């Protein structure tokens, strides 16, 4: 086994892990990033695409937003569509802030390019990652690469390896998991087509929810609510397009979403999940390793970025002062934002989706809530504040 030492060992080269490594580098703190996939995989896996105003500001401040400003799509509002009528929520008018549509894989490309240009230590295709001794002053991570076992010792291990990663399991039964599974899923498609609208459309329909989004001036991203156990094979292209047209309908007529070549189809389960605490000893968790939110609120990547920022500040404060105050309060500081995002995502989900059964009482409540949100400046401002961050 090879042995080496760094200050922070980071597991996972997603947005949280790469941003954390970059922030630590700017503070003069060394790190090693371990990733079980290859570079091409992490740079091309399609994930979230909405950046809060504050997330964009963070990326600007750390010098990785040049391409984002060139290619990102700035949105100053969203549309809520129900009962065949569209209602715009003017987010920038209400809050002075906006969102930017820019794919998570693009953020990863920008962060990774910067880390490698700065001499960052990012190791791909590592296997059998294991976390050790998190309750001691010298936690370590071991892994296999090139047929050799390696061991990296640090002062802190940052678990940024997602919901299915090894980090959360390494904390054992000291963590408490709170979760909720929703009785539906999202079928998502990526389409080579010029978007028909300049802002996102959230549609509530008697057949279920639909979302019109985009990834670039040439690529649209659309979602349909489907059953929790639905299979992609049950949704041929014609059925997808017909259902989208129906759910986005205006004034009793189908609305053409702009057909094009579908080049990616997938089904995403809907769930909420929070780990409390988000740390054990010298192991700190960030992003999907600690929490999952329904995508309706567009909060997943934004929470990961915020976790990385809090964690970097805590670690930098510890090294500069010798005090572990911010490290010890990391969970409390992070969860305040996590639970607010969980509530907003749950609220958007429960307001816009069709729940199992023909519950007309529930439907009337949802319609009344949508009418309140679109008819009241106070309600609309509350939605806008949460959406832009």
Coordinates of N, CA, C and O in Angstrom, one line a residue, residues 103-241:
X103 N -26.3 24.0 -17.5 CA -26.3 22.7 -17.0 C -25.3 22.3 -16.0 O -24.2 22.9 -16.0
X104 N -25.6 21.4 -15.1 CA -24.7 21.0 -14.0 C -23.4 20.5 -14.6 O -22.3 20.7 -14.1
X105 N -23.5 19.8 -15.8 CA -22.3 19.2 -16.4 C -21.4 20.3 -16.9 O -20.1 20.2 -16.9
X106 N -22.0 21.5 -17.2 CA -21.2 22.6 -17.7 C -20.4 23.2 -16.5 O -19.3 23.6 -16.6
X107 N -21.1 23.3 -15.4 CA -20.4 23.8 -14.1 C -19.2 22.9 -13.8 O -18.1 23.3 -13.4
X108 N -19.5 21.6 -13.9 CA -18.4 20.6 -13.6 C -17.2 20.8 -14.6 O -16.1 20.8 -14.2
X109 N -17.5 21.0 -15.9 CA -16.4 21.2 -16.8 C -15.6 22.4 -16.5 O -14.4 22.4 -16.5
X110 N -16.3 23.5 -16.1 CA -15.6 24.7 -15.8 C -14.7 24.6 -14.5 O -13.6 25.0 -14.5
X111 N -15.3 24.0 -13.5 CA -14.5 23.8 -12.2 C -13.4 22.8 -12.4 O -12.3 23.1 -11.9
X112 N -13.6 21.7 -13.2 CA -12.5 20.8 -13.4 C -11.4 21.4 -14.2 O -10.2 21.2 -13.9
X113 N -11.7 22.1 -15.2 CA -10.7 22.8 -16.1 C -9.9 23.7 -15.2 O -8.6 23.8 -15.3
X114 N -10.5 24.4 -14.3 CA -9.8 25.4 -13.4 C -8.9 24.6 -12.4 O -7.7 25.0 -12.2
X115 N -9.4 23.5 -11.9 CA -8.6 22.8 -10.9 C -7.4 22.2 -11.6 O -6.2 22.3 -11.0
X116 N -7.5 21.6 -12.7 CA -6.4 21.0 -13.4 C -5.4 22.1 -13.9 O -4.2 21.9 -13.8
X117 N -5.9 23.3 -14.3 CA -5.0 24.4 -14.7 C -4.2 24.9 -13.5 O -3.1 25.3 -13.7
X118 N -4.8 24.8 -12.4 CA -4.1 25.3 -11.1 C -3.3 24.2 -10.5 O -2.8 24.4 -9.4
X119 N -3.1 23.0 -11.2 CA -2.4 21.9 -10.6 C -3.1 21.1 -9.6 O -2.5 20.4 -8.8
X120 N -4.4 21.2 -9.6 CA -5.2 20.4 -8.7 C -5.0 18.9 -8.8 O -4.8 18.4 -9.9
X121 N -5.2 18.2 -7.7 CA -5.0 16.7 -7.7 C -6.4 16.0 -7.8 O -7.0 15.9 -6.7
X122 N -6.8 15.7 -9.0 CA -8.1 15.0 -9.2 C -7.8 13.7 -9.8 O -7.2 13.6 -10.9
X123 N -8.2 12.6 -9.1 CA -7.9 11.2 -9.5 C -9.2 10.5 -9.9 O -10.1 10.3 -9.1
X124 N -9.2 10.1 -11.2 CA -10.4 9.4 -11.8 C -10.2 7.9 -11.7 O -9.1 7.4 -11.5
X125 N -11.4 7.2 -11.9 CA -11.4 5.8 -12.0 C -10.8 5.1 -10.8 O -10.0 4.1 -11.0
X126 N -11.0 5.6 -9.6 CA -10.5 4.9 -8.4 C -11.6 3.9 -8.0 O -12.8 4.1 -8.2
X127 N -11.2 2.8 -7.4 CA -12.2 1.7 -7.1 C -12.0 1.4 -5.6 O -11.0 1.6 -4.9
X128 N -13.1 0.7 -5.1 CA -13.1 0.2 -3.7 C -12.7 1.3 -2.7 O -11.8 1.1 -1.9
X129 N -13.3 2.4 -2.8 CA -13.0 3.5 -1.9 C -13.6 3.2 -0.5 O -14.7 2.8 -0.3
X130 N -12.7 3.4 0.5 CA -13.2 3.1 1.9 C -12.7 4.2 2.8 O -11.5 4.7 2.6
X131 N -13.5 4.6 3.8 CA -13.2 5.7 4.7 C -12.9 5.1 6.1 O -13.6 4.2 6.5
X132 N -11.8 5.6 6.7 CA -11.3 5.0 8.0 C -11.1 6.1 9.0 O -10.8 7.3 8.7
X133 N -11.3 5.8 10.3 CA -10.8 6.6 11.4 C -11.4 8.0 11.5 O -10.6 8.9 11.8
X134 N -12.6 8.1 11.2 CA -13.2 9.5 11.1 C -13.3 10.1 12.5 O -13.5 11.3 12.6
X135 N -13.3 9.3 13.6 CA -13.4 9.8 14.9 C -12.0 10.1 15.5 O -11.9 10.4 16.7
X136 N -11.0 10.1 14.7 CA -9.7 10.4 15.1 C -9.2 11.7 14.5 O -9.9 12.3 13.6
X137 N -8.0 12.2 14.9 CA -7.4 13.4 14.3 C -6.8 13.1 12.9 O -6.4 14.1 12.2
X138 N -6.7 11.8 12.5 CA -6.1 11.5 11.2 C -7.0 10.5 10.5 O -6.7 9.4 10.3
X139 N -8.1 11.0 10.0 CA -9.0 10.2 9.1 C -8.2 9.9 7.8 O -7.4 10.6 7.4
X140 N -8.6 8.8 7.2 CA -8.0 8.4 5.9 C -9.0 7.8 5.0 O -10.0 7.4 5.4
X141 N -8.5 7.7 3.7 CA -9.3 7.1 2.7 C -8.4 6.2 1.9 O -7.3 6.6 1.5
X142 N -8.8 4.9 1.7 CA -8.1 4.0 0.9 C -8.8 3.7 -0.4 O -10.1 3.8 -0.5
X143 N -8.1 3.4 -1.5 CA -8.7 3.1 -2.8 C -7.8 2.2 -3.6 O -6.6 2.1 -3.3
X144 N -8.3 1.6 -4.6 CA -7.5 0.8 -5.6 C -7.4 1.6 -6.9 O -8.4 2.2 -7.4
X145 N -6.2 1.6 -7.4 CA -5.9 2.2 -8.8 C -4.7 1.5 -9.4 O -3.7 1.4 -8.7
X146 N -4.8 1.1 -10.6 CA -3.7 0.4 -11.2 C -3.3 -0.8 -10.6 O -2.1 -1.2 -10.6
X147 N -4.2 -1.5 -9.9 CA -3.9 -2.8 -9.2 C -3.1 -2.6 -7.9 O -2.7 -3.5 -7.3
X148 N -3.0 -1.3 -7.4 CA -2.3 -1.0 -6.2 C -3.3 -0.4 -5.2 O -4.1 0.5 -5.6
X149 N -3.1 -0.7 -3.9 CA -3.9 -0.1 -2.9 C -3.2 1.2 -2.4 O -2.0 1.2 -2.2
X150 N -4.0 2.3 -2.3 CA -3.4 3.6 -1.9 C -4.2 4.0 -0.7 O -5.3 3.8 -0.5
X151 N -3.4 4.8 0.1 CA -4.0 5.4 1.4 C -3.6 6.9 1.4 O -2.4 7.2 1.3
X152 N -4.7 7.7 1.6 CA -4.4 9.1 1.7 C -5.0 9.6 3.1 O -6.1 9.4 3.4
X153 N -4.1 10.1 3.9 CA -4.4 10.6 5.3 C -4.6 12.1 5.2 O -3.9 12.8 4.5
X154 N -5.6 12.6 5.9 CA -5.9 14.0 5.9 C -6.3 14.5 7.3 O -6.4 13.7 8.2
X155 N -6.6 15.8 7.4 CA -7.2 16.3 8.7 C -8.7 16.2 8.6 O -9.4 16.1 9.7
X156 N -9.3 16.2 7.4 CA -10.7 16.2 7.2 C -11.0 15.3 6.0 O -10.2 15.4 5.0
X157 N -12.1 14.6 6.0 CA -12.6 13.9 4.8 C -13.9 14.6 4.5 O -14.8 14.7 5.3
X158 N -14.1 15.0 3.2 CA -15.3 15.6 2.7 C -16.0 14.6 1.8 O -15.5 14.2 0.8
X159 N -17.2 14.2 2.2 CA -18.0 13.2 1.4 C -18.9 14.0 0.5 O -20.0 14.5 0.9
X160 N -18.5 14.0 -0.8 CA -19.3 14.7 -1.8 C -19.7 13.8 -2.9 O -19.7 14.2 -4.1
X161 N -19.9 12.5 -2.6 CA -20.0 11.5 -3.6 C -21.4 11.0 -3.8 O -21.7 9.9 -4.3
X162 N -22.4 11.9 -3.5 CA -23.8 11.6 -3.9 C -24.5 10.6 -3.0 O -24.0 10.1 -2.1
X163 N -25.8 10.4 -3.4 CA -26.7 9.6 -2.6 C -26.3 8.2 -2.5 O -26.4 7.5 -1.4
X164 N -25.7 7.6 -3.5 CA -25.3 6.2 -3.5 C -23.8 6.0 -3.2 O -23.2 4.9 -3.4
X165 N -23.1 7.1 -2.8 CA -21.7 7.0 -2.5 C -21.4 6.3 -1.2 O -22.3 5.9 -0.4
X166 N -20.1 6.2 -0.8 CA -19.6 5.5 0.3 C -19.6 6.3 1.6 O -19.5 5.8 2.7
X167 N -19.6 7.6 1.4 CA -19.3 8.5 2.6 C -20.4 8.4 3.7 O -20.0 8.3 4.9
X168 N -21.6 8.5 3.3 CA -22.7 8.5 4.3 C -22.6 7.2 5.1 O -22.8 7.2 6.3
X169 N -22.4 6.1 4.4 CA -22.3 4.8 5.1 C -21.2 4.7 6.1 O -21.3 4.0 7.1
X170 N -20.1 5.5 5.8 CA -18.9 5.4 6.6 C -19.2 6.1 8.0 O -18.5 5.8 9.0
X171 N -20.3 6.9 8.1 CA -20.6 7.5 9.3 C -21.4 6.5 10.2 O -21.6 6.8 11.4
X172 N -21.8 5.4 9.7 CA -22.5 4.4 10.5 C -23.8 4.8 11.0 O -24.5 5.7 10.4
X173 N -24.2 4.3 12.1 CA -25.6 4.5 12.7 C -25.6 5.8 13.5 O -26.6 6.0 14.2
X174 N -24.6 6.6 13.5 CA -24.7 7.9 14.2 C -25.6 8.9 13.5 O -26.0 9.9 14.0
X175 N -25.9 8.6 12.2 CA -26.7 9.6 11.4 C -28.2 9.1 11.4 O -28.5 7.9 11.4
X176 N -29.0 10.1 11.4 CA -30.5 9.9 11.4 C -31.0 10.3 10.0 O -30.7 11.4 9.5
X177 N -31.8 9.4 9.4 CA -32.2 9.7 8.0 C -33.7 10.1 8.0 O -34.5 9.3 8.5
X178 N -34.1 11.2 7.5 CA -35.5 11.6 7.3 C -35.8 11.6 5.9 O -35.1 12.2 5.1
X179 N -36.9 11.0 5.5 CA -37.2 10.9 4.0 C -38.7 10.8 3.7 O -39.5 10.5 4.6
X180 N -39.0 11.1 2.5 CA -40.3 11.0 2.0 C -40.2 10.6 0.5 O -39.5 11.2 -0.2
X181 N -41.0 9.6 0.2 CA -41.1 9.1 -1.2 C -42.4 9.5 -1.8 O -43.5 9.3 -1.2
X182 N -42.4 10.2 -3.0 CA -43.6 10.6 -3.6 C -44.2 9.5 -4.5 O -43.4 8.8 -5.1
X183 N -45.5 9.5 -4.7 CA -46.1 8.4 -5.5 C -46.1 8.7 -7.0 O -47.1 8.3 -7.7
X184 N -45.0 9.3 -7.5 CA -44.9 9.6 -8.9 C -43.5 9.8 -9.2 O -42.6 9.9 -8.3
X185 N -43.2 9.9 -10.5 CA -41.8 10.2 -11.0 C -41.9 11.2 -12.1 O -43.0 11.6 -12.6
X186 N -40.7 11.6 -12.6 CA -40.6 12.5 -13.8 C -40.0 11.7 -14.9 O -38.9 11.1 -14.8
X187 N -40.7 11.7 -16.1 CA -40.0 11.3 -17.3 C -39.5 12.5 -18.0 O -40.2 13.5 -18.3
X188 N -38.1 12.5 -18.2 CA -37.5 13.7 -18.8 C -36.9 13.4 -20.2 O -36.4 12.3 -20.4
X189 N -37.0 14.3 -21.1 CA -36.3 14.2 -22.4 C -35.5 15.4 -22.7 O -35.7 16.5 -22.3
X190 N -34.4 15.1 -23.5 CA -33.6 16.2 -24.0 C -33.8 16.2 -25.5 O -33.8 15.1 -26.2
X191 N -34.0 17.4 -26.1 CA -34.5 17.5 -27.5 C -33.6 18.5 -28.3 O -33.3 19.6 -27.8
X192 N -33.2 18.1 -29.5 CA -32.5 19.0 -30.3 C -33.6 19.9 -31.0 O -34.2 19.6 -32.0
X193 N -33.9 21.0 -30.3 CA -35.0 21.9 -30.8 C -34.8 23.3 -30.2 O -34.4 23.4 -29.0
X194 N -35.0 24.3 -31.0 CA -35.0 25.7 -30.4 C -36.1 25.9 -29.4 O -37.3 25.5 -29.8
X195 N -35.9 26.3 -28.2 CA -37.0 26.4 -27.2 C -38.0 27.4 -27.8 O -37.8 28.4 -28.4
X196 N -39.3 27.0 -27.5 CA -40.4 27.8 -27.9 C -40.7 28.9 -27.0 O -41.5 29.8 -27.3
X197 N -40.1 28.9 -25.8 CA -40.3 30.0 -24.9 C -39.0 30.4 -24.2 O -38.0 29.6 -24.3
X198 N -38.9 31.6 -23.7 CA -37.7 32.1 -23.1 C -37.6 31.9 -21.6 O -36.6 32.2 -21.0
X199 N -38.7 31.4 -21.0 CA -38.7 31.1 -19.6 C -39.4 29.8 -19.3 O -40.1 29.2 -20.1
X200 N -39.1 29.2 -18.1 CA -39.6 27.9 -17.8 C -41.1 28.0 -17.6 O -41.7 29.0 -17.1
X201 N -41.8 26.9 -18.0 CA -43.2 26.8 -17.8 C -43.5 25.6 -16.9 O -43.1 24.5 -17.2
X202 N -44.2 25.8 -15.8 CA -44.7 24.8 -14.8 C -46.2 24.6 -15.1 O -46.9 25.6 -14.9
X203 N -46.6 23.5 -15.5 CA -48.0 23.3 -15.9 C -48.7 22.2 -15.0 O -48.1 21.1 -14.8
X204 N -49.8 22.6 -14.5 CA -50.6 21.7 -13.7 C -51.8 21.3 -14.5 O -52.6 22.2 -15.0
X205 N -52.0 20.0 -14.7 CA -53.1 19.5 -15.6 C -53.8 18.3 -14.9 O -53.1 17.6 -14.1
X206 N -55.0 18.0 -15.3 CA -55.7 16.9 -14.7 C -55.0 15.5 -15.0 O -55.2 14.6 -14.2
X207 N -54.2 15.5 -16.0 CA -53.4 14.3 -16.3 C -52.1 14.2 -15.6 O -51.4 13.2 -15.5
X208 N -51.7 15.3 -15.0 CA -50.4 15.4 -14.2 C -49.6 16.6 -14.6 O -50.0 17.4 -15.4
X209 N -48.5 16.7 -13.9 CA -47.6 17.9 -14.1 C -46.8 17.8 -15.3 O -46.5 16.7 -15.8
X210 N -46.4 18.9 -15.9 CA -45.4 19.0 -17.0 C -44.5 20.2 -16.8 O -45.0 21.2 -16.2
X211 N -43.3 20.1 -17.2 CA -42.3 21.2 -17.1 C -41.6 21.5 -18.4 O -41.1 20.5 -19.0
X212 N -41.6 22.7 -18.9 CA -40.9 23.1 -20.1 C -39.7 23.8 -19.7 O -39.8 24.9 -19.0
X213 N -38.5 23.3 -20.0 CA -37.2 23.9 -19.7 C -36.3 23.9 -20.9 O -36.7 23.5 -22.0
X214 N -35.1 24.3 -20.7 CA -34.2 24.4 -21.8 C -32.7 24.3 -21.2 O -32.5 24.5 -20.1
X215 N -31.8 23.9 -22.1 CA -30.4 23.8 -21.7 C -29.5 24.8 -22.5 O -28.4 25.1 -22.0
X216 N -30.0 25.2 -23.7 CA -29.2 26.1 -24.5 C -30.1 26.6 -25.6 O -31.3 26.2 -25.6
X217 N -29.7 27.5 -26.4 CA -30.6 28.0 -27.5 C -31.0 27.0 -28.5 O -31.8 27.2 -29.3
X218 N -30.3 25.8 -28.4 CA -30.7 24.7 -29.4 C -31.2 23.5 -28.8 O -31.6 22.5 -29.5
X219 N -31.2 23.4 -27.4 CA -31.6 22.2 -26.7 C -32.7 22.5 -25.7 O -32.6 23.4 -24.9
X220 N -33.8 21.7 -25.8 CA -34.9 21.9 -24.8 C -34.9 20.7 -23.9 O -34.4 19.6 -24.2
X221 N -35.4 20.9 -22.7 CA -35.5 19.9 -21.6 C -36.9 19.9 -21.2 O -37.4 20.9 -20.7
X222 N -37.6 18.8 -21.3 CA -39.1 18.7 -21.0 C -39.3 17.5 -20.0 O -38.6 16.5 -20.1
X223 N -40.3 17.7 -19.2 CA -40.6 16.6 -18.2 C -42.1 16.4 -18.1 O -42.9 17.3 -18.3
X224 N -42.5 15.1 -17.9 CA -43.8 14.7 -17.7 C -43.9 13.9 -16.3 O -43.1 13.1 -16.1
X225 N -44.9 14.2 -15.5 CA -45.2 13.4 -14.4 C -45.7 12.1 -14.9 O -46.6 12.0 -15.7
X226 N -45.1 11.0 -14.3 CA -45.6 9.6 -14.7 C -45.7 8.8 -13.4 O -45.3 9.3 -12.3
X227 N -46.2 7.6 -13.5 CA -46.3 6.8 -12.3 C -44.9 6.4 -11.7 O -43.9 6.4 -12.4
X228 N -44.9 6.2 -10.4 CA -43.6 5.9 -9.7 C -42.9 4.6 -10.3 O -41.7 4.5 -10.2
X229 N -43.7 3.7 -10.8 CA -43.2 2.4 -11.3 C -43.2 2.4 -12.8 O -43.0 1.3 -13.4
X230 N -43.3 3.5 -13.5 CA -43.4 3.6 -14.9 C -42.1 3.2 -15.6 O -41.0 3.4 -15.0
X231 N -42.1 2.6 -16.8 CA -41.0 2.2 -17.5 C -40.9 3.1 -18.8 O -41.9 3.4 -19.4
X232 N -39.6 3.4 -19.2 CA -39.4 4.2 -20.4 C -40.1 3.6 -21.6 O -40.6 4.3 -22.5
X233 N -40.0 2.3 -21.7 CA -40.6 1.5 -22.8 C -42.1 1.8 -23.0 O -42.6 1.6 -24.1
X234 N -42.8 2.2 -22.0 CA -44.2 2.5 -22.1 C -44.5 3.9 -22.7 O -45.7 4.2 -22.9
X235 N -43.4 4.6 -23.0 CA -43.6 6.0 -23.5 C -42.9 6.1 -24.9 O -41.8 6.7 -24.9
X236 N -43.5 5.7 -26.0 CA -42.9 5.9 -27.3 C -43.0 7.4 -27.6 O -43.8 8.2 -26.9
X237 N -42.2 7.9 -28.6 CA -42.1 9.3 -28.8 C -43.4 10.0 -29.1 O -43.7 11.1 -28.5
X238 N -44.3 9.4 -29.9 CA -45.6 10.0 -30.2 C -46.4 10.3 -28.9 O -47.1 11.3 -28.8
X239 N -46.4 9.3 -28.0 CA -47.1 9.4 -26.8 C -46.6 10.6 -26.0 O -47.3 11.4 -25.4
X240 N -45.3 10.7 -25.9 CA -44.6 11.8 -25.1 C -45.1 13.1 -25.7 O -45.5 14.0 -24.9
X241 N -44.9 13.3 -27.0 CA -45.3 14.6 -27.6 C -46.7 14.9 -27.4 O -47.1 16.1 -27.1

